[in-house]
Tab-separated table of C-alpha atoms and ligand atoms in Angstrom:
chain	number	residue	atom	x	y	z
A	124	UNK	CA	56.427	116.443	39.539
A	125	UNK	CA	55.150	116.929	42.846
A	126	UNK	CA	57.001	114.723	45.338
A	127	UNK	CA	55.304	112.429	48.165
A	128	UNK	CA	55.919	113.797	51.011
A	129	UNK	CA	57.501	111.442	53.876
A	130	UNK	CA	55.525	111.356	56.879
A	131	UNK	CA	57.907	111.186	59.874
A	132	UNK	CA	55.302	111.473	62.339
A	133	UNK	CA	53.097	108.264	61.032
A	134	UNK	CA	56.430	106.527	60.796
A	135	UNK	CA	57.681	107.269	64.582
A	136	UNK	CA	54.080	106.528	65.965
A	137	UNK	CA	54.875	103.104	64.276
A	138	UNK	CA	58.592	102.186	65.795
A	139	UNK	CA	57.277	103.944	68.877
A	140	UNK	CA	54.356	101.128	69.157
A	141	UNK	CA	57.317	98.540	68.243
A	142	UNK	CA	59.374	100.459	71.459
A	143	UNK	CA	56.588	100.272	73.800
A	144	UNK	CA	56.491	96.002	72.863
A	145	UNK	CA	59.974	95.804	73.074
A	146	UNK	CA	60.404	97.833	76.547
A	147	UNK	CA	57.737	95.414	77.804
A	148	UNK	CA	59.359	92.206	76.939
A	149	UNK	CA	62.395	93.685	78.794
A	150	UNK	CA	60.662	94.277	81.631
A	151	UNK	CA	58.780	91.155	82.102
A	152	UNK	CA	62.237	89.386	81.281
A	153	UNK	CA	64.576	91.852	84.246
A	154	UNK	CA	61.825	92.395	86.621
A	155	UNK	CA	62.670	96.342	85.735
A	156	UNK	CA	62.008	98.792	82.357
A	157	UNK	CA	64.737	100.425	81.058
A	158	UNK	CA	65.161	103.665	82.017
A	159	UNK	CA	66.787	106.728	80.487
A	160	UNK	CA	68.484	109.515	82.266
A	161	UNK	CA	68.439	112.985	81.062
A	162	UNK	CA	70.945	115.606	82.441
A	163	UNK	CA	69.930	119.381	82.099
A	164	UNK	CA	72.245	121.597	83.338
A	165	UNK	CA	71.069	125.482	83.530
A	166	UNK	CA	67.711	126.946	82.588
A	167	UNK	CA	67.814	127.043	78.523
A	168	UNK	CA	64.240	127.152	77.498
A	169	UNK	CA	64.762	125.336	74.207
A	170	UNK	CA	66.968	122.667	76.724
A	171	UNK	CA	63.798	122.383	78.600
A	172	UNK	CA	61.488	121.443	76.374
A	173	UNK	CA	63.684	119.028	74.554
A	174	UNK	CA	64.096	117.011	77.625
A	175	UNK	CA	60.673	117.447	79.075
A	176	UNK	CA	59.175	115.787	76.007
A	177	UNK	CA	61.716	112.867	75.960
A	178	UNK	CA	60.799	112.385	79.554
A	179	UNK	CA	56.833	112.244	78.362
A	180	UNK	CA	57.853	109.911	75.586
A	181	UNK	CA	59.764	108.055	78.123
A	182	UNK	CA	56.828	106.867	80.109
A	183	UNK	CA	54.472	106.944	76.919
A	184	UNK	CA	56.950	103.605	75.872
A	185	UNK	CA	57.219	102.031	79.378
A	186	UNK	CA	60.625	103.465	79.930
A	187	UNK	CA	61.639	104.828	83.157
A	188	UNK	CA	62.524	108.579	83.279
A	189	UNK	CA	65.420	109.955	85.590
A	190	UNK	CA	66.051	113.811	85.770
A	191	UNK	CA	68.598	115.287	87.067
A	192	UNK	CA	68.826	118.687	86.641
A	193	UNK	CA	71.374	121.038	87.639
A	194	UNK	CA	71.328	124.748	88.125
A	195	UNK	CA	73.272	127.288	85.559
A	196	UNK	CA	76.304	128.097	87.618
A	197	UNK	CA	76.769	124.479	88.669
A	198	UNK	CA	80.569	123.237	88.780
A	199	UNK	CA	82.597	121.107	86.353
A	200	UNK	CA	82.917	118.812	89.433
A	201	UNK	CA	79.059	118.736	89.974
A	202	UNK	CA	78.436	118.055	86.912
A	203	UNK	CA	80.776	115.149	86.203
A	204	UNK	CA	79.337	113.696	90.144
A	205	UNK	CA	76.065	113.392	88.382
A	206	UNK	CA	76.978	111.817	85.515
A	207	UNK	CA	79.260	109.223	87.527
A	208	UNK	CA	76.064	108.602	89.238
A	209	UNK	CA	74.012	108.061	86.390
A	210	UNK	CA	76.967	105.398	84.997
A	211	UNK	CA	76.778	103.654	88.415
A	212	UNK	CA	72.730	103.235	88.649
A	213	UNK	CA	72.311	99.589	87.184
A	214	UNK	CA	68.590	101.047	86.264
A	215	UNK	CA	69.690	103.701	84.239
A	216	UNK	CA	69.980	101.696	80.951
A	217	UNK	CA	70.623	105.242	78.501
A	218	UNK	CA	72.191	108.597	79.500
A	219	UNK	CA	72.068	111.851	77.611
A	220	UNK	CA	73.470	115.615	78.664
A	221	UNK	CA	71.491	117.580	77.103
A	222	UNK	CA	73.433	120.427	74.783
A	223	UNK	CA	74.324	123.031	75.141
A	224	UNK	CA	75.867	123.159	78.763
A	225	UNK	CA	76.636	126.665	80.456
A	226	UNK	CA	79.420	128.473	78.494
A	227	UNK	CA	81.968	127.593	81.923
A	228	UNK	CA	81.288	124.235	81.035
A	229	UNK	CA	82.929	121.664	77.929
A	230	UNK	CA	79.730	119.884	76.261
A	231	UNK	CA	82.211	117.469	74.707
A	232	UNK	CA	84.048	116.511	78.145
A	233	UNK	CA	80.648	116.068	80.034
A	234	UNK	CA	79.231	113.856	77.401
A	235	UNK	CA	82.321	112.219	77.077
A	236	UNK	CA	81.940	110.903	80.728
A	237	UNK	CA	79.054	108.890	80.119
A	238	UNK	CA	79.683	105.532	80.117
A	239	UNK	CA	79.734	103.761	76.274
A	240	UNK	CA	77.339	101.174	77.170
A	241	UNK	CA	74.865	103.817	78.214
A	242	UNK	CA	75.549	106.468	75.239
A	243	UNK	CA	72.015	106.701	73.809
A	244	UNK	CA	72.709	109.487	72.030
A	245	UNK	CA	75.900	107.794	70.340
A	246	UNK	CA	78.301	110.832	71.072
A	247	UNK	CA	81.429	109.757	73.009
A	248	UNK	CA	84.888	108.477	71.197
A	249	UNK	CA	83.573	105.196	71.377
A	250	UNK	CA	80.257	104.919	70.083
A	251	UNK	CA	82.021	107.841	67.381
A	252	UNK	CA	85.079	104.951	66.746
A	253	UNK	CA	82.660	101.847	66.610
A	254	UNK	CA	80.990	103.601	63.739
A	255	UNK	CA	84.012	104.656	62.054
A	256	UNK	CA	85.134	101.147	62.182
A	257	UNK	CA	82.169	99.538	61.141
A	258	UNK	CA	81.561	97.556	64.714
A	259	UNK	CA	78.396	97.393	66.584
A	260	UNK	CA	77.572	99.862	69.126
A	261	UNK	CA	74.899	102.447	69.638
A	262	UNK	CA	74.663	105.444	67.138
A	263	UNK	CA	73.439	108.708	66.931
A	264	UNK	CA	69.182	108.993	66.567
A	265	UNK	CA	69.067	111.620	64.178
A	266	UNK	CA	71.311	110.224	61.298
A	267	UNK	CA	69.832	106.748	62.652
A	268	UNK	CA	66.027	107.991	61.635
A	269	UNK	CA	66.889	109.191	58.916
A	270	UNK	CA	68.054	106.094	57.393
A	271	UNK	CA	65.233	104.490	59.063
A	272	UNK	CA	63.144	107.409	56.812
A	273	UNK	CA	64.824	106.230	53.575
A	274	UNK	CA	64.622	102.396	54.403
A	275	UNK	CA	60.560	103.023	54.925
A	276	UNK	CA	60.359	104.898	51.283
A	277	UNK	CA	62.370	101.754	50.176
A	278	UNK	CA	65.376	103.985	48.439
A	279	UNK	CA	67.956	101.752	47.383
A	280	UNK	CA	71.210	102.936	48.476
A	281	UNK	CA	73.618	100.584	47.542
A	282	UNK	CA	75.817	102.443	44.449
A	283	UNK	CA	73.778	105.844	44.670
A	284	UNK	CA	75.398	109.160	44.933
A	285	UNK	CA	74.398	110.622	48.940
A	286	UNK	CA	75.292	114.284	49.328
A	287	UNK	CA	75.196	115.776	53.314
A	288	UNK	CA	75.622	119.201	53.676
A	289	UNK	CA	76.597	120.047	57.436
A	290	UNK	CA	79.717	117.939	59.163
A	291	UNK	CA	78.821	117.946	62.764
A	292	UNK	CA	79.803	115.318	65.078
A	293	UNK	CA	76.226	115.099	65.943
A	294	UNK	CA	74.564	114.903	62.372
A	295	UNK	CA	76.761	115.353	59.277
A	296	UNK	CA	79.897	112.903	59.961
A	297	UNK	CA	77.612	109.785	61.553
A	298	UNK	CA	75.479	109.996	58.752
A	299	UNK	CA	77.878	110.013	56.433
A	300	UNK	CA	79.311	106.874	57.865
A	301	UNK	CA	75.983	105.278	57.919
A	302	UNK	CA	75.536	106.176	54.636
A	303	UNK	CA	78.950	104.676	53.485
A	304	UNK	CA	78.078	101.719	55.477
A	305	UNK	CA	75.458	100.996	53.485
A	306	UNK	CA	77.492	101.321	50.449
A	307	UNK	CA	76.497	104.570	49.375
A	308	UNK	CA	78.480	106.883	47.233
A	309	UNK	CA	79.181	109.742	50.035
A	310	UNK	CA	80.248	113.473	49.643
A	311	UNK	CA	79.676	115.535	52.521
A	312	UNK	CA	79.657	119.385	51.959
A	313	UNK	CA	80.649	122.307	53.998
A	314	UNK	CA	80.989	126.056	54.389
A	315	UNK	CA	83.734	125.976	52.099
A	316	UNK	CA	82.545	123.633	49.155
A	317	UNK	CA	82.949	125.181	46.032
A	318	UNK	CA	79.721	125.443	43.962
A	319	UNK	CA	77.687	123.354	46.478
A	320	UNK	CA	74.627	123.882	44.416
A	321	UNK	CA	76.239	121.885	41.323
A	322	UNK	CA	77.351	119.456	44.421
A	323	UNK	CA	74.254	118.778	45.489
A	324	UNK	CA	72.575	118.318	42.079
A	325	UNK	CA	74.577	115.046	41.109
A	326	UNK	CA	72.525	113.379	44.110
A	327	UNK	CA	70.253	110.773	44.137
A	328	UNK	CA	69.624	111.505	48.123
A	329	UNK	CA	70.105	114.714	49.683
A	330	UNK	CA	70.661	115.298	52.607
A	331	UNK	CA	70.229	119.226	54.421
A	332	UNK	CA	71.717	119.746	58.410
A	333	UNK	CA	73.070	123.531	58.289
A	334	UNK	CA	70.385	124.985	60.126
A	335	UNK	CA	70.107	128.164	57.549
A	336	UNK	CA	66.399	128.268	56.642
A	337	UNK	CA	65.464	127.302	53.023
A	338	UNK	CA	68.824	127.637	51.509
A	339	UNK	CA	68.443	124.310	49.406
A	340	UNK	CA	66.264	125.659	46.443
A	341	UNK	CA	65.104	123.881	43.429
A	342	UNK	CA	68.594	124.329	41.532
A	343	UNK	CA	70.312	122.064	44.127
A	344	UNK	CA	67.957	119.151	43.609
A	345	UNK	CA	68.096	116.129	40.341
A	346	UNK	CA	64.640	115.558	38.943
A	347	UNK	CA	63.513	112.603	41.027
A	348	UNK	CA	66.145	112.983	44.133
A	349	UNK	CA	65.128	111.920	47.451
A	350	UNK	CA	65.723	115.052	50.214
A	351	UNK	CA	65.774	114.852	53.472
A	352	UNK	CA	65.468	118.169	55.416
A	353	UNK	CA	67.234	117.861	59.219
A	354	UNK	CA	67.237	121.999	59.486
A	355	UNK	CA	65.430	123.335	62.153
A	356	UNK	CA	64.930	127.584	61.277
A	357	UNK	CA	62.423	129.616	63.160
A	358	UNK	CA	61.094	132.297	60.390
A	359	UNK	CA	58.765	135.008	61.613
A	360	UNK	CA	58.128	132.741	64.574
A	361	UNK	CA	57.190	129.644	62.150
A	362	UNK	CA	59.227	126.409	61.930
A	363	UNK	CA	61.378	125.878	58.309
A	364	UNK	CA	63.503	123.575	57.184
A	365	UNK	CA	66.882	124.293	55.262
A	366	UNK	CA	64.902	123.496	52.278
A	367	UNK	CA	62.722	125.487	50.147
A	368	UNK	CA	59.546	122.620	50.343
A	369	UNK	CA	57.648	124.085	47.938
A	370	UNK	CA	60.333	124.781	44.992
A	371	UNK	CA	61.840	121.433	45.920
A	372	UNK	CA	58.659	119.599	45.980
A	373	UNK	CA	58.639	120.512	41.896
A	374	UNK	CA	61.738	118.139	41.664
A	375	UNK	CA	62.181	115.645	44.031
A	376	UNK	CA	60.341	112.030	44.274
A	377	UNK	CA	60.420	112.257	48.018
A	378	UNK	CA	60.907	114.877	50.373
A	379	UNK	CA	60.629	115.463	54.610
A	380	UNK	CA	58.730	117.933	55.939
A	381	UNK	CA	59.607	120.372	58.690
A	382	UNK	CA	58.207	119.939	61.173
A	383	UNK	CA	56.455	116.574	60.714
A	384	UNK	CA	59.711	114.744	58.869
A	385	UNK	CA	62.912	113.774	60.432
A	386	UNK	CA	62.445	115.494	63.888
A	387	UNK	CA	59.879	113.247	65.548
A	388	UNK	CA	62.378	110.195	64.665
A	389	UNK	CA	65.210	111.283	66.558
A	390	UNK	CA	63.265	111.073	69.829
A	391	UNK	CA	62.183	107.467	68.629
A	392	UNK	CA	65.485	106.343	68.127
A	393	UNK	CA	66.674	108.319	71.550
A	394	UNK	CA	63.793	105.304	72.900
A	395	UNK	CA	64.785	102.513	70.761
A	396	UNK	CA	68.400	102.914	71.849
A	397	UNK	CA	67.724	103.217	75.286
A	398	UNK	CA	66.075	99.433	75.220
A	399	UNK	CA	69.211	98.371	72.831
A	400	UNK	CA	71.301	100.110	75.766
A	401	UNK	CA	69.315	97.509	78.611
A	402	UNK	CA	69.428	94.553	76.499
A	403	UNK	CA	73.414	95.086	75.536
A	404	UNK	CA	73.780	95.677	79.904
A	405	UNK	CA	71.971	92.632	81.095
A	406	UNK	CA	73.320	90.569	79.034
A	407	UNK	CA	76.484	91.402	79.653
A	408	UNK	CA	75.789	90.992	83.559
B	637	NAP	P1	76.157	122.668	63.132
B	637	NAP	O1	77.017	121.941	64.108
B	637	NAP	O2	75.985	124.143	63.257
B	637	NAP	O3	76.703	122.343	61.672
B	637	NAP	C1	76.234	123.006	60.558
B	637	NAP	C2	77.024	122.557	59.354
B	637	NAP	O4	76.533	123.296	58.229
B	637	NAP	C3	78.525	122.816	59.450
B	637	NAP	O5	79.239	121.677	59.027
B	637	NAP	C4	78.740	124.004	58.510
B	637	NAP	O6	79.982	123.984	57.833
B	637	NAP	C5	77.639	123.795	57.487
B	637	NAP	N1	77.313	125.045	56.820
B	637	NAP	C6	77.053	126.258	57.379
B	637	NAP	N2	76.790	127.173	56.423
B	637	NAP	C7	76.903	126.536	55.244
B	637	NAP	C8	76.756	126.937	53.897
B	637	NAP	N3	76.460	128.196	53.562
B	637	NAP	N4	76.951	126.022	52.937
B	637	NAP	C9	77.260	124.733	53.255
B	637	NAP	N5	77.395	124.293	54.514
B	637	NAP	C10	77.223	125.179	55.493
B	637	NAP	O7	74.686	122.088	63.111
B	637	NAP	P2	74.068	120.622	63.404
B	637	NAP	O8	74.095	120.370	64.855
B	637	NAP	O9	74.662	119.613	62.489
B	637	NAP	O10	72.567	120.900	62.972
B	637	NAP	C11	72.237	121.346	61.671
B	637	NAP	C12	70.759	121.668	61.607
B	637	NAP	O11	70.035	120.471	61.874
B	637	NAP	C13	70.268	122.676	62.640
B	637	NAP	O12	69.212	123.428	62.090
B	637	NAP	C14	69.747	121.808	63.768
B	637	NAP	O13	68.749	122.456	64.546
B	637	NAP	C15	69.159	120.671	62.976
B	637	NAP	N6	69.078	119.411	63.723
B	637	NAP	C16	67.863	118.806	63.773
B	637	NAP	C17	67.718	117.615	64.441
B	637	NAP	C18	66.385	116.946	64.463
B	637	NAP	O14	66.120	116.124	65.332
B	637	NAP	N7	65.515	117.253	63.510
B	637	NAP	C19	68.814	117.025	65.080
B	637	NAP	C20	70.067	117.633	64.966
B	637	NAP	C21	70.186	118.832	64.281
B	637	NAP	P3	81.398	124.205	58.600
B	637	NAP	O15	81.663	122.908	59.303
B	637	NAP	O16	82.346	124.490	57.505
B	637	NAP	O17	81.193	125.343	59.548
């Protein structure tokens, strides 16, 4: 078998395009775009990047950008002033700190701060609580594109057996929940699951965030499973995914690329949530 291989890109371009409509009708309905706020604190080159290319997709959708950036030996206090300020800006529809802070500073505590109705990236107790109890509210982009991946190759999940491995906050336990939500069959795995190979291979989706480059070989994998590869591994200066592709490709019906799969969603959904995050505000006001 050789699997089809899941085009992230092709399918961000498309909820992008959707994005750019939607950001449009907001605007012409406010008088004002949404707008999403990134906080960088320090001088992380990875950090960089990742927020200077959500800023570029920012005004490729007709969202307003906001940076605030902060130097590497700013204070807790600083810190927390600028995301009070984002909270208070009534054009700042979406907020995200972008991980990881300075070591003297608490990643969880800052993103904690930002206010609910503005938590794009779905992280604080709330957003983390809403999903748990199956309410509304805005949830994290990476588990969200994935599902979005699996809705677009039309995998039924109702009843099937969904195996994560990895159980982050930021990946592994939201997607888990979205899984479950969609009545899915859910084991999440671990550094300490016994046999995780056996684990993985009663799965009809699987589901790699462990960041430990192509550790998921073609023993993990039913004939026909859908996999989904989150991993993000630099290998002799090359991008990899926690999945062997090409052994895996043997097996699976369906597998995601890396890059090319589930990264370019997450900054989609970062956009789509930030126009959820406007629409939710004004009509509220
Ligand atoms: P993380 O917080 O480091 O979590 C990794 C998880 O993998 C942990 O739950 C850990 O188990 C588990 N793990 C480690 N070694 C294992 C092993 N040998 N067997 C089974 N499980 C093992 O990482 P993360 O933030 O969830 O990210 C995971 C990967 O996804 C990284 O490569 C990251 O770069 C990537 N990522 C990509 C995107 C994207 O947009 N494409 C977004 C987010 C993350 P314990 O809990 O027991 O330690």
């Amino acid at each position: 078998m050789s699997a089809q291989v899941i085009d992230g890109l092709a399918v961000a371009a498309k909820l992008r395009k959707q994005i750019a409509v939607d950001a449009a009708t907001f605007a012409e309905q406010y008088g004002r775009p949404p707008g999403l706020a990134t906080i960088l604190i320090g001088d992380d080159p990875a950090s960089a990047v990742y927020v200077a290319s959500k800023q570029r997709a920012c005004a490729a959708a007709g969202i307003e950008g906001f940076s605030f950036n902060l130097p590497a030996d700013a204070t807790r206090e600083q810190a927390i002033a600028t995301i009070e300020e984002a909270n208070a800006n009534p054009a700042i529809s979406g907020i995200i700190c972008q991980l990881p802070v300075p070591h003297h500073l608490d990643g969880v505590e800052l993103t904690g701060l930002v206010d609910p109705l503005k938590d794009v990236d779905g992280l604080t107790t709330t957003s983390a609580g809403l999903l748990a109890l199956g309410r509304p509210g805005l949830r994290p982009c990476t588990p969200r594109g994935v599902l979005m991946l699996l809705d677009e190759v039309g995998v039924e999940l109702e009843g099937a057996e969904a195996v994560v491995i990895g159980r982050s906050n930021l990946f592994g336990k939201p997607m888990g929940q979205l899984l479950l939500e969609r009545s899915a069959t859910v084991t999440i795995c671990h550094s300490r699951t016994k046999d995780l190979a056996a684990t993985c291979a009663r799965a009809d989706v699987l589901i790699a965030a462990v960041g430990r480059a192509r550790m998921v070989e073609a023993n993990f994998v039913k004939a026909g499973a859908v996999v989904i590869d989150v991993g993000i591994n630099r290998v002799d200066g090359a991008l990899c995914g926690d999945v062997d592709f090409e052994a895996v490709s043997e097996v699976a019906s369906a597998i995601t690329p890396v890059p090319g799969g589930v990264g370019p969603m997450t900054i989609a959904c970062l956009l789509d949530n930030t126009v959820i995050a406007a629409r939710m505000a004004a009509e509220q006001a």
